[in-house]
mmCIF file of C-alpha atoms and ligand atoms in Angstrom:
data_model
loop_
_atom_site.group_PDB
_atom_site.id
_atom_site.type_symbol
_atom_site.label_atom_id
_atom_site.label_comp_id
_atom_site.label_asym_id
_atom_site.label_seq_id
_atom_site.Cartn_x
_atom_site.Cartn_y
_atom_site.Cartn_z
ATOM 1 C CA UNK A 1 -119.768 -11.795 3.710
ATOM 2 C CA UNK A 2 -122.253 -14.532 2.935
ATOM 3 C CA UNK A 3 -124.116 -15.356 6.123
ATOM 4 C CA UNK A 4 -125.638 -18.381 4.431
ATOM 5 C CA UNK A 5 -122.392 -20.281 3.867
ATOM 6 C CA UNK A 6 -121.089 -19.112 7.215
ATOM 7 C CA UNK A 7 -124.064 -20.574 9.091
ATOM 8 C CA UNK A 8 -124.096 -23.839 7.160
ATOM 9 C CA UNK A 9 -120.591 -24.628 8.360
ATOM 10 C CA UNK A 10 -121.404 -24.366 12.028
ATOM 11 C CA UNK A 11 -123.647 -25.042 14.920
ATOM 12 C CA UNK A 12 -125.301 -22.176 16.693
ATOM 13 C CA UNK A 13 -125.373 -22.645 20.447
ATOM 14 C CA UNK A 14 -126.865 -26.073 21.109
ATOM 15 C CA UNK A 15 -128.423 -26.229 17.645
ATOM 16 C CA UNK A 16 -127.335 -28.190 14.608
ATOM 17 C CA UNK A 17 -128.240 -26.084 11.598
ATOM 18 C CA UNK A 18 -129.951 -27.911 8.725
ATOM 19 C CA UNK A 19 -131.602 -27.003 5.455
ATOM 20 C CA UNK A 20 -132.659 -23.463 4.535
ATOM 21 C CA UNK A 21 -136.421 -22.968 4.864
ATOM 22 C CA UNK A 22 -136.637 -19.490 3.417
ATOM 23 C CA UNK A 23 -135.161 -16.013 3.222
ATOM 24 C CA UNK A 24 -136.672 -12.738 4.286
ATOM 25 C CA UNK A 25 -135.710 -9.105 4.470
ATOM 26 C CA UNK A 26 -133.615 -9.455 7.617
ATOM 27 C CA UNK A 27 -132.062 -12.868 7.356
ATOM 28 C CA UNK A 28 -132.467 -16.536 6.619
ATOM 29 C CA UNK A 29 -134.538 -19.233 8.303
ATOM 30 C CA UNK A 30 -133.110 -22.748 8.737
ATOM 31 C CA UNK A 31 -134.409 -26.050 10.038
ATOM 32 C CA UNK A 32 -132.507 -26.967 13.198
ATOM 33 C CA UNK A 33 -132.254 -29.827 15.653
ATOM 34 C CA UNK A 34 -131.388 -29.433 19.304
ATOM 35 C CA UNK A 35 -128.241 -31.409 19.950
ATOM 36 C CA UNK A 36 -129.262 -32.939 23.273
ATOM 37 C CA UNK A 37 -133.035 -33.313 23.130
ATOM 38 C CA UNK A 38 -133.377 -33.878 19.369
ATOM 39 C CA UNK A 39 -136.277 -31.409 19.151
ATOM 40 C CA UNK A 40 -136.911 -29.811 15.767
ATOM 41 C CA UNK A 41 -137.283 -26.064 15.464
ATOM 42 C CA UNK A 42 -136.773 -23.241 12.965
ATOM 43 C CA UNK A 43 -133.831 -20.885 13.462
ATOM 44 C CA UNK A 44 -134.077 -17.359 12.133
ATOM 45 C CA UNK A 45 -130.550 -16.074 11.649
ATOM 46 C CA UNK A 46 -130.328 -12.317 11.406
ATOM 47 C CA UNK A 47 -127.624 -10.722 9.301
ATOM 48 C CA UNK A 48 -125.565 -8.150 11.116
ATOM 49 C CA UNK A 49 -122.332 -6.935 9.596
ATOM 50 C CA UNK A 50 -120.949 -5.577 12.841
ATOM 51 C CA UNK A 51 -121.082 -6.943 16.337
ATOM 52 C CA UNK A 52 -123.846 -5.107 18.235
ATOM 53 C CA UNK A 53 -122.933 -2.953 21.206
ATOM 54 C CA UNK A 54 -124.059 -4.209 24.646
ATOM 55 C CA UNK A 55 -126.734 -1.440 24.673
ATOM 56 C CA UNK A 56 -128.088 -2.452 21.259
ATOM 57 C CA UNK A 57 -128.125 -6.102 22.266
ATOM 58 C CA UNK A 58 -129.965 -5.306 25.504
ATOM 59 C CA UNK A 59 -132.605 -3.208 23.692
ATOM 60 C CA UNK A 60 -133.166 -5.943 21.124
ATOM 61 C CA UNK A 61 -133.471 -8.640 23.801
ATOM 62 C CA UNK A 62 -135.940 -6.528 25.768
ATOM 63 C CA UNK A 63 -138.240 -6.143 22.745
ATOM 64 C CA UNK A 64 -138.189 -9.755 21.645
ATOM 65 C CA UNK A 65 -139.107 -10.841 25.169
ATOM 66 C CA UNK A 66 -142.600 -9.470 24.451
ATOM 67 C CA UNK A 67 -142.884 -11.826 21.453
ATOM 68 C CA UNK A 68 -141.535 -14.695 23.536
ATOM 69 C CA UNK A 69 -144.174 -14.212 26.217
ATOM 70 C CA UNK A 70 -147.039 -14.897 23.789
ATOM 71 C CA UNK A 71 -148.685 -18.321 23.947
ATOM 72 C CA UNK A 72 -151.523 -19.010 21.525
ATOM 73 C CA UNK A 73 -152.385 -21.766 19.029
ATOM 74 C CA UNK A 74 -152.330 -19.186 16.199
ATOM 75 C CA UNK A 75 -149.104 -17.423 17.147
ATOM 76 C CA UNK A 76 -145.772 -19.039 16.210
ATOM 77 C CA UNK A 77 -144.048 -19.767 19.493
ATOM 78 C CA UNK A 78 -140.754 -17.936 19.865
ATOM 79 C CA UNK A 79 -138.695 -19.955 22.305
ATOM 80 C CA UNK A 80 -135.331 -18.366 22.844
ATOM 81 C CA UNK A 81 -132.651 -16.300 21.212
ATOM 82 C CA UNK A 82 -128.906 -16.448 21.047
ATOM 83 C CA UNK A 83 -125.902 -14.693 19.599
ATOM 84 C CA UNK A 84 -122.523 -15.800 18.400
ATOM 85 C CA UNK A 85 -120.456 -12.808 17.474
ATOM 86 C CA UNK A 86 -122.402 -10.972 14.813
ATOM 87 C CA UNK A 87 -124.793 -13.875 14.165
ATOM 88 C CA UNK A 88 -128.089 -13.526 15.985
ATOM 89 C CA UNK A 89 -130.622 -16.295 16.004
ATOM 90 C CA UNK A 90 -134.179 -16.770 17.171
ATOM 91 C CA UNK A 91 -135.453 -20.241 17.951
ATOM 92 C CA UNK A 92 -139.046 -20.717 16.801
ATOM 93 C CA UNK A 93 -141.654 -23.396 16.492
ATOM 94 C CA UNK A 94 -141.236 -24.959 13.049
ATOM 95 C CA UNK A 95 -144.240 -24.728 10.728
ATOM 96 C CA UNK A 96 -143.869 -27.637 8.338
ATOM 97 C CA UNK A 97 -146.001 -26.330 5.476
ATOM 98 C CA UNK A 98 -144.204 -22.993 4.960
ATOM 99 C CA UNK A 99 -145.850 -19.618 4.431
ATOM 100 C CA UNK A 100 -149.198 -18.641 2.988
ATOM 101 C CA UNK A 101 -147.290 -16.526 0.444
ATOM 102 C CA UNK A 102 -145.460 -19.622 -0.834
ATOM 103 C CA UNK A 103 -148.719 -21.614 -0.912
ATOM 104 C CA UNK A 104 -150.537 -19.044 -3.058
ATOM 105 C CA UNK A 105 -147.494 -18.615 -5.310
ATOM 106 C CA UNK A 106 -147.184 -22.365 -5.850
ATOM 107 C CA UNK A 107 -150.830 -23.450 -6.044
ATOM 108 C CA UNK A 108 -152.775 -20.252 -6.742
ATOM 109 C CA UNK A 109 -155.480 -18.470 -4.713
ATOM 110 C CA UNK A 110 -157.526 -20.377 -2.152
ATOM 111 C CA UNK A 111 -161.332 -20.607 -2.285
ATOM 112 C CA UNK A 112 -163.236 -18.642 0.385
ATOM 113 C CA UNK A 113 -164.279 -21.910 2.071
ATOM 114 C CA UNK A 114 -160.599 -22.631 2.773
ATOM 115 C CA UNK A 115 -159.270 -19.080 3.287
ATOM 116 C CA UNK A 116 -161.883 -17.830 5.765
ATOM 117 C CA UNK A 117 -161.333 -20.554 8.420
ATOM 118 C CA UNK A 118 -157.574 -19.945 8.224
ATOM 119 C CA UNK A 119 -158.084 -16.220 8.813
ATOM 120 C CA UNK A 120 -160.602 -16.703 11.642
ATOM 121 C CA UNK A 121 -157.724 -18.448 13.433
ATOM 122 C CA UNK A 122 -155.228 -15.710 12.549
ATOM 123 C CA UNK A 123 -157.641 -13.078 13.900
ATOM 124 C CA UNK A 124 -158.024 -15.063 17.131
ATOM 125 C CA UNK A 125 -154.243 -15.019 17.525
ATOM 126 C CA UNK A 126 -154.118 -11.327 16.691
ATOM 127 C CA UNK A 127 -156.847 -10.457 19.172
ATOM 128 C CA UNK A 128 -155.004 -12.391 21.880
ATOM 129 C CA UNK A 129 -151.689 -10.620 21.159
ATOM 130 C CA UNK A 130 -153.330 -7.179 21.077
ATOM 131 C CA UNK A 131 -155.309 -7.610 24.276
ATOM 132 C CA UNK A 132 -153.483 -10.109 26.517
ATOM 133 C CA UNK A 133 -150.005 -9.401 25.156
ATOM 134 C CA UNK A 134 -150.418 -5.663 24.469
ATOM 135 C CA UNK A 135 -148.323 -6.116 21.324
ATOM 136 C CA UNK A 136 -148.907 -4.719 17.821
ATOM 137 C CA UNK A 137 -147.102 -6.689 15.103
ATOM 138 C CA UNK A 138 -146.736 -3.971 12.388
ATOM 139 C CA UNK A 139 -145.518 -6.403 9.712
ATOM 140 C CA UNK A 140 -148.359 -8.833 9.079
ATOM 141 C CA UNK A 141 -148.148 -10.199 5.525
ATOM 142 C CA UNK A 142 -148.610 -13.603 3.852
ATOM 143 C CA UNK A 143 -144.858 -14.329 4.327
ATOM 144 C CA UNK A 144 -145.408 -14.061 8.087
ATOM 145 C CA UNK A 145 -148.480 -16.323 8.170
ATOM 146 C CA UNK A 146 -147.174 -19.863 8.447
ATOM 147 C CA UNK A 147 -149.057 -23.082 7.781
ATOM 148 C CA UNK A 148 -148.863 -26.182 9.924
ATOM 149 C CA UNK A 149 -151.020 -28.961 11.349
ATOM 150 C CA UNK A 150 -153.200 -27.742 14.215
ATOM 151 C CA UNK A 151 -154.140 -29.647 17.365
ATOM 152 C CA UNK A 152 -156.793 -31.732 15.555
ATOM 153 C CA UNK A 153 -154.583 -32.386 12.516
ATOM 154 C CA UNK A 154 -156.268 -29.903 10.136
ATOM 155 C CA UNK A 155 -154.055 -27.226 8.638
ATOM 156 C CA UNK A 156 -154.006 -23.885 10.462
ATOM 157 C CA UNK A 157 -152.235 -20.550 9.958
ATOM 158 C CA UNK A 158 -150.050 -18.998 12.655
ATOM 159 C CA UNK A 159 -148.609 -15.495 12.943
ATOM 160 C CA UNK A 160 -144.796 -15.380 12.972
ATOM 161 C CA UNK A 161 -142.363 -12.667 14.079
ATOM 162 C CA UNK A 162 -144.442 -10.945 16.759
ATOM 163 C CA UNK A 163 -142.390 -8.178 18.353
ATOM 164 C CA UNK A 164 -139.654 -8.339 15.768
ATOM 165 C CA UNK A 165 -140.498 -5.220 13.726
ATOM 166 C CA UNK A 166 -140.386 -3.177 16.935
ATOM 167 C CA UNK A 167 -137.196 -4.923 18.094
ATOM 168 C CA UNK A 168 -135.369 -4.060 14.855
ATOM 169 C CA UNK A 169 -136.454 -0.458 15.140
ATOM 170 C CA UNK A 170 -135.917 0.050 18.871
ATOM 171 C CA UNK A 171 -132.535 -1.622 18.975
ATOM 172 C CA UNK A 172 -131.307 0.603 16.134
ATOM 173 C CA UNK A 173 -128.686 -2.008 15.323
ATOM 174 C CA UNK A 174 -126.001 -0.234 13.372
ATOM 175 C CA UNK A 175 -124.785 -3.328 11.591
ATOM 176 C CA UNK A 176 -128.189 -4.649 10.642
ATOM 177 C CA UNK A 177 -128.668 -4.975 6.909
ATOM 178 C CA UNK A 178 -131.857 -5.742 5.056
ATOM 179 C CA UNK A 179 -130.838 -8.561 2.740
ATOM 180 C CA UNK A 180 -133.990 -8.662 0.657
ATOM 181 C CA UNK A 181 -135.129 -5.036 0.554
ATOM 182 C CA UNK A 182 -138.722 -4.073 1.235
ATOM 183 C CA UNK A 183 -140.144 -5.868 -1.791
ATOM 184 C CA UNK A 184 -143.444 -7.491 -1.020
ATOM 185 C CA UNK A 185 -144.082 -5.427 2.078
ATOM 186 C CA UNK A 186 -145.637 -2.233 0.679
ATOM 187 C CA UNK A 187 -148.671 -4.238 -0.464
ATOM 188 C CA UNK A 188 -149.568 -4.961 3.146
ATOM 189 C CA UNK A 189 -148.940 -1.568 4.739
ATOM 190 C CA UNK A 190 -151.973 0.635 5.460
ATOM 191 C CA UNK A 191 -151.758 4.288 4.523
ATOM 192 C CA UNK A 192 -152.056 5.338 8.196
ATOM 193 C CA UNK A 193 -148.801 3.492 8.957
ATOM 194 C CA UNK A 194 -147.030 5.104 6.023
ATOM 195 C CA UNK A 195 -148.015 8.612 7.093
ATOM 196 C CA UNK A 196 -146.846 7.941 10.658
ATOM 197 C CA UNK A 197 -144.579 4.917 10.963
ATOM 198 C CA UNK A 198 -144.955 4.978 14.724
ATOM 199 C CA UNK A 199 -148.742 4.616 14.298
ATOM 200 C CA UNK A 200 -149.132 1.286 16.022
ATOM 201 C CA UNK A 201 -152.818 0.843 16.724
ATOM 202 C CA UNK A 202 -154.364 -2.624 16.335
ATOM 203 C CA UNK A 203 -156.047 -1.242 13.142
ATOM 204 C CA UNK A 204 -152.648 -1.470 11.390
ATOM 205 C CA UNK A 205 -152.505 -5.241 11.937
ATOM 206 C CA UNK A 206 -156.205 -5.679 11.155
ATOM 207 C CA UNK A 207 -155.727 -3.846 7.814
ATOM 208 C CA UNK A 208 -152.661 -5.957 6.998
ATOM 209 C CA UNK A 209 -154.548 -9.152 7.875
ATOM 210 C CA UNK A 210 -157.403 -8.122 5.574
ATOM 211 C CA UNK A 211 -154.819 -7.398 2.832
ATOM 212 C CA UNK A 212 -153.335 -10.872 3.402
ATOM 213 C CA UNK A 213 -156.815 -12.416 3.097
ATOM 214 C CA UNK A 214 -157.348 -10.423 -0.129
ATOM 215 C CA UNK A 215 -154.047 -11.821 -1.448
ATOM 216 C CA UNK A 216 -155.022 -15.353 -0.429
ATOM 217 C CA UNK A 217 -158.353 -15.070 -2.289
ATOM 218 C CA UNK A 218 -157.058 -13.327 -5.425
ATOM 219 C CA UNK A 219 -153.271 -13.774 -5.672
ATOM 220 C CA UNK A 220 -152.998 -9.954 -5.825
ATOM 221 C CA UNK A 221 -152.325 -7.155 -3.356
ATOM 222 C CA UNK A 222 -155.213 -4.711 -2.736
ATOM 223 C CA UNK A 223 -153.355 -1.857 -4.453
ATOM 224 C CA UNK A 224 -151.763 -2.159 -7.884
ATOM 225 C CA UNK A 225 -148.068 -1.263 -7.912
ATOM 226 C CA UNK A 226 -147.082 0.039 -11.353
ATOM 227 C CA UNK A 227 -143.513 -0.992 -12.249
ATOM 228 C CA UNK A 228 -141.004 1.821 -12.011
ATOM 229 C CA UNK A 229 -143.094 3.843 -9.585
ATOM 230 C CA UNK A 230 -142.092 4.264 -5.948
ATOM 231 C CA UNK A 231 -144.301 1.738 -4.108
ATOM 232 C CA UNK A 232 -144.682 4.076 -1.132
ATOM 233 C CA UNK A 233 -146.104 6.757 -3.403
ATOM 234 C CA UNK A 234 -148.660 4.175 -4.501
ATOM 235 C CA UNK A 235 -149.594 3.470 -0.876
ATOM 236 C CA UNK A 236 -150.013 7.212 -0.334
ATOM 237 C CA UNK A 237 -152.087 7.891 -3.466
ATOM 238 C CA UNK A 238 -153.831 4.778 -4.851
ATOM 239 C CA UNK A 239 -156.887 3.196 -3.253
ATOM 240 C CA UNK A 240 -157.358 -0.561 -2.844
ATOM 241 C CA UNK A 241 -159.160 -2.174 -5.809
ATOM 242 C CA UNK A 242 -162.503 -3.715 -4.671
ATOM 243 C CA UNK A 243 -161.965 -7.464 -4.314
ATOM 244 C CA UNK A 244 -164.875 -8.254 -6.682
ATOM 245 C CA UNK A 245 -162.953 -6.550 -9.513
ATOM 246 C CA UNK A 246 -160.100 -9.080 -9.329
ATOM 247 C CA UNK A 247 -162.026 -11.789 -11.153
ATOM 248 C CA UNK A 248 -161.944 -14.353 -8.339
ATOM 249 C CA UNK A 249 -165.263 -15.770 -7.166
ATOM 250 C CA UNK A 250 -165.584 -14.218 -3.748
ATOM 251 C CA UNK A 251 -169.058 -14.319 -2.132
ATOM 252 C CA UNK A 252 -170.591 -10.845 -2.126
ATOM 253 C CA UNK A 253 -171.001 -10.529 1.670
ATOM 254 C CA UNK A 254 -167.377 -11.590 2.199
ATOM 255 C CA UNK A 255 -166.168 -9.110 -0.452
ATOM 256 C CA UNK A 256 -168.032 -6.301 1.359
ATOM 257 C CA UNK A 257 -166.302 -7.141 4.658
ATOM 258 C CA UNK A 258 -162.836 -7.339 3.060
ATOM 259 C CA UNK A 259 -163.335 -4.015 1.242
ATOM 260 C CA UNK A 260 -164.513 -2.305 4.428
ATOM 261 C CA UNK A 261 -161.516 -3.676 6.361
ATOM 262 C CA UNK A 262 -159.206 -2.164 3.723
ATOM 263 C CA UNK A 263 -160.627 1.339 4.003
ATOM 264 C CA UNK A 264 -157.740 3.808 4.246
ATOM 265 C CA UNK A 265 -159.654 5.771 6.862
ATOM 266 C CA UNK A 266 -159.171 3.995 10.223
ATOM 267 C CA UNK A 267 -162.548 5.377 11.351
ATOM 268 C CA UNK A 268 -164.333 3.404 8.616
ATOM 269 C CA UNK A 269 -162.301 0.183 8.813
ATOM 270 C CA UNK A 270 -162.249 -2.353 11.661
ATOM 271 C CA UNK A 271 -160.557 -1.067 14.803
ATOM 272 C CA UNK A 272 -160.037 -4.478 16.383
ATOM 273 C CA UNK A 273 -159.306 -8.042 15.315
ATOM 274 C CA UNK A 274 -162.434 -9.248 17.138
ATOM 275 C CA UNK A 275 -164.671 -7.003 15.055
ATOM 276 C CA UNK A 276 -163.218 -8.206 11.763
ATOM 277 C CA UNK A 277 -163.387 -11.830 12.937
ATOM 278 C CA UNK A 278 -167.074 -11.481 13.875
ATOM 279 C CA UNK A 279 -167.886 -9.788 10.550
ATOM 280 C CA UNK A 280 -166.096 -12.547 8.597
ATOM 281 C CA UNK A 281 -167.921 -15.208 10.555
ATOM 282 C CA UNK A 282 -171.282 -13.584 9.778
ATOM 283 C CA UNK A 283 -170.534 -12.971 6.083
HETATM 284 N N1 ATP B 1 -141.036 -20.943 11.896
HETATM 285 C C1 ATP B 1 -140.902 -21.290 10.608
HETATM 286 N N2 ATP B 1 -141.158 -22.546 10.193
HETATM 287 C C2 ATP B 1 -141.045 -22.868 8.889
HETATM 288 N N3 ATP B 1 -140.698 -22.018 7.899
HETATM 289 C C3 ATP B 1 -140.433 -20.754 8.248
HETATM 290 C C4 ATP B 1 -140.517 -20.317 9.605
HETATM 291 N N4 ATP B 1 -140.218 -18.992 9.653
HETATM 292 C C5 ATP B 1 -139.958 -18.631 8.373
HETATM 293 N N5 ATP B 1 -140.074 -19.670 7.521
HETATM 294 C C6 ATP B 1 -139.878 -19.636 6.055
HETATM 295 O O1 ATP B 1 -138.837 -18.722 5.765
HETATM 296 C C7 ATP B 1 -139.325 -17.663 4.932
HETATM 297 C C8 ATP B 1 -138.612 -16.381 5.294
HETATM 298 O O2 ATP B 1 -138.976 -16.026 6.617
HETATM 299 P P1 ATP B 1 -138.691 -14.588 7.175
HETATM 300 O O3 ATP B 1 -139.455 -14.414 8.446
HETATM 301 O O4 ATP B 1 -137.221 -14.363 7.215
HETATM 302 O O5 ATP B 1 -139.297 -13.749 5.995
HETATM 303 P P2 ATP B 1 -140.037 -12.395 5.935
HETATM 304 O O6 ATP B 1 -141.132 -12.389 6.943
HETATM 305 O O7 ATP B 1 -140.372 -12.177 4.511
HETATM 306 O O8 ATP B 1 -138.864 -11.431 6.351
HETATM 307 P P3 ATP B 1 -138.823 -10.066 7.129
HETATM 308 O O9 ATP B 1 -140.019 -10.013 8.041
HETATM 309 O O10 ATP B 1 -137.528 -10.176 7.859
HETATM 310 O O11 ATP B 1 -138.823 -9.026 6.071
HETATM 311 C C9 ATP B 1 -140.839 -17.650 5.171
HETATM 312 O O12 ATP B 1 -141.528 -17.079 4.084
HETATM 313 C C10 ATP B 1 -141.133 -19.137 5.353
HETATM 314 O O13 ATP B 1 -141.241 -19.772 4.075
#
């Protein structure tokens, strides 16, 4: 069944569903307007091919509540969630300028002068979520870093989908199908997380943020993924390529920080978002 056409024909709760903003591994994101108040938001509609059991639904709701409790200028605000039969939706702040992945794909890599300020903000949001919120994201990647106008009008990046990776896993939804496969994710997974998928220390998010910065500066993932080879084998065996070898002009001190953050040994990388943020600021 095509969730896309199904959603376009209907409202979801109090929301009038508009244009598609993008598709990810678990579903599709639409622009939406609240019927009564007229407020604009993004609706993430998750594809489920069977109606979840009450237990599954309760587990999922419990996990996403953690994401909903987060309030920070660099974390995409998750407002509420709803369900109509087998259609689940999450109501989020809408980020007008789309994802960092789309930006790099459309306009090419960003210079360090533009990328670093964006990532200082992301690391602020990450530090807040790790410390105040006690939440590890586990799926940071350029597709989950969304661009929008900040409080002073300059463009900022915000982290989307906090709590969702855990919610998918904990709920164990039997009817949940990954529509887009894992393509594009392996490039942002640290080896420590591959070896133990329950390894959920802040380092995992810090590594993935550094990999997203690497992608933003170079248009490439830190590891090369040879076609035809299992990408997870590549994560297990191949080391990240030093950023200076990618041909982009990255200042030497910044390159050293990015390479250190991408060390496969958690003991040599950056254990916390604050430490990487301070090192980037000093580079
Ligand atoms: N809050 C939002 N505001 C504006 N656009 C959004 C928003 N959330 C997502 N999008 C757009 O929709 C695309 C798909 O989002 P989605 O979160 O489903 O993708 P994903 O992170 O790749 O998927 P997944 O994490 O499920 O594998 C994003 O890359 C972005 O372009």
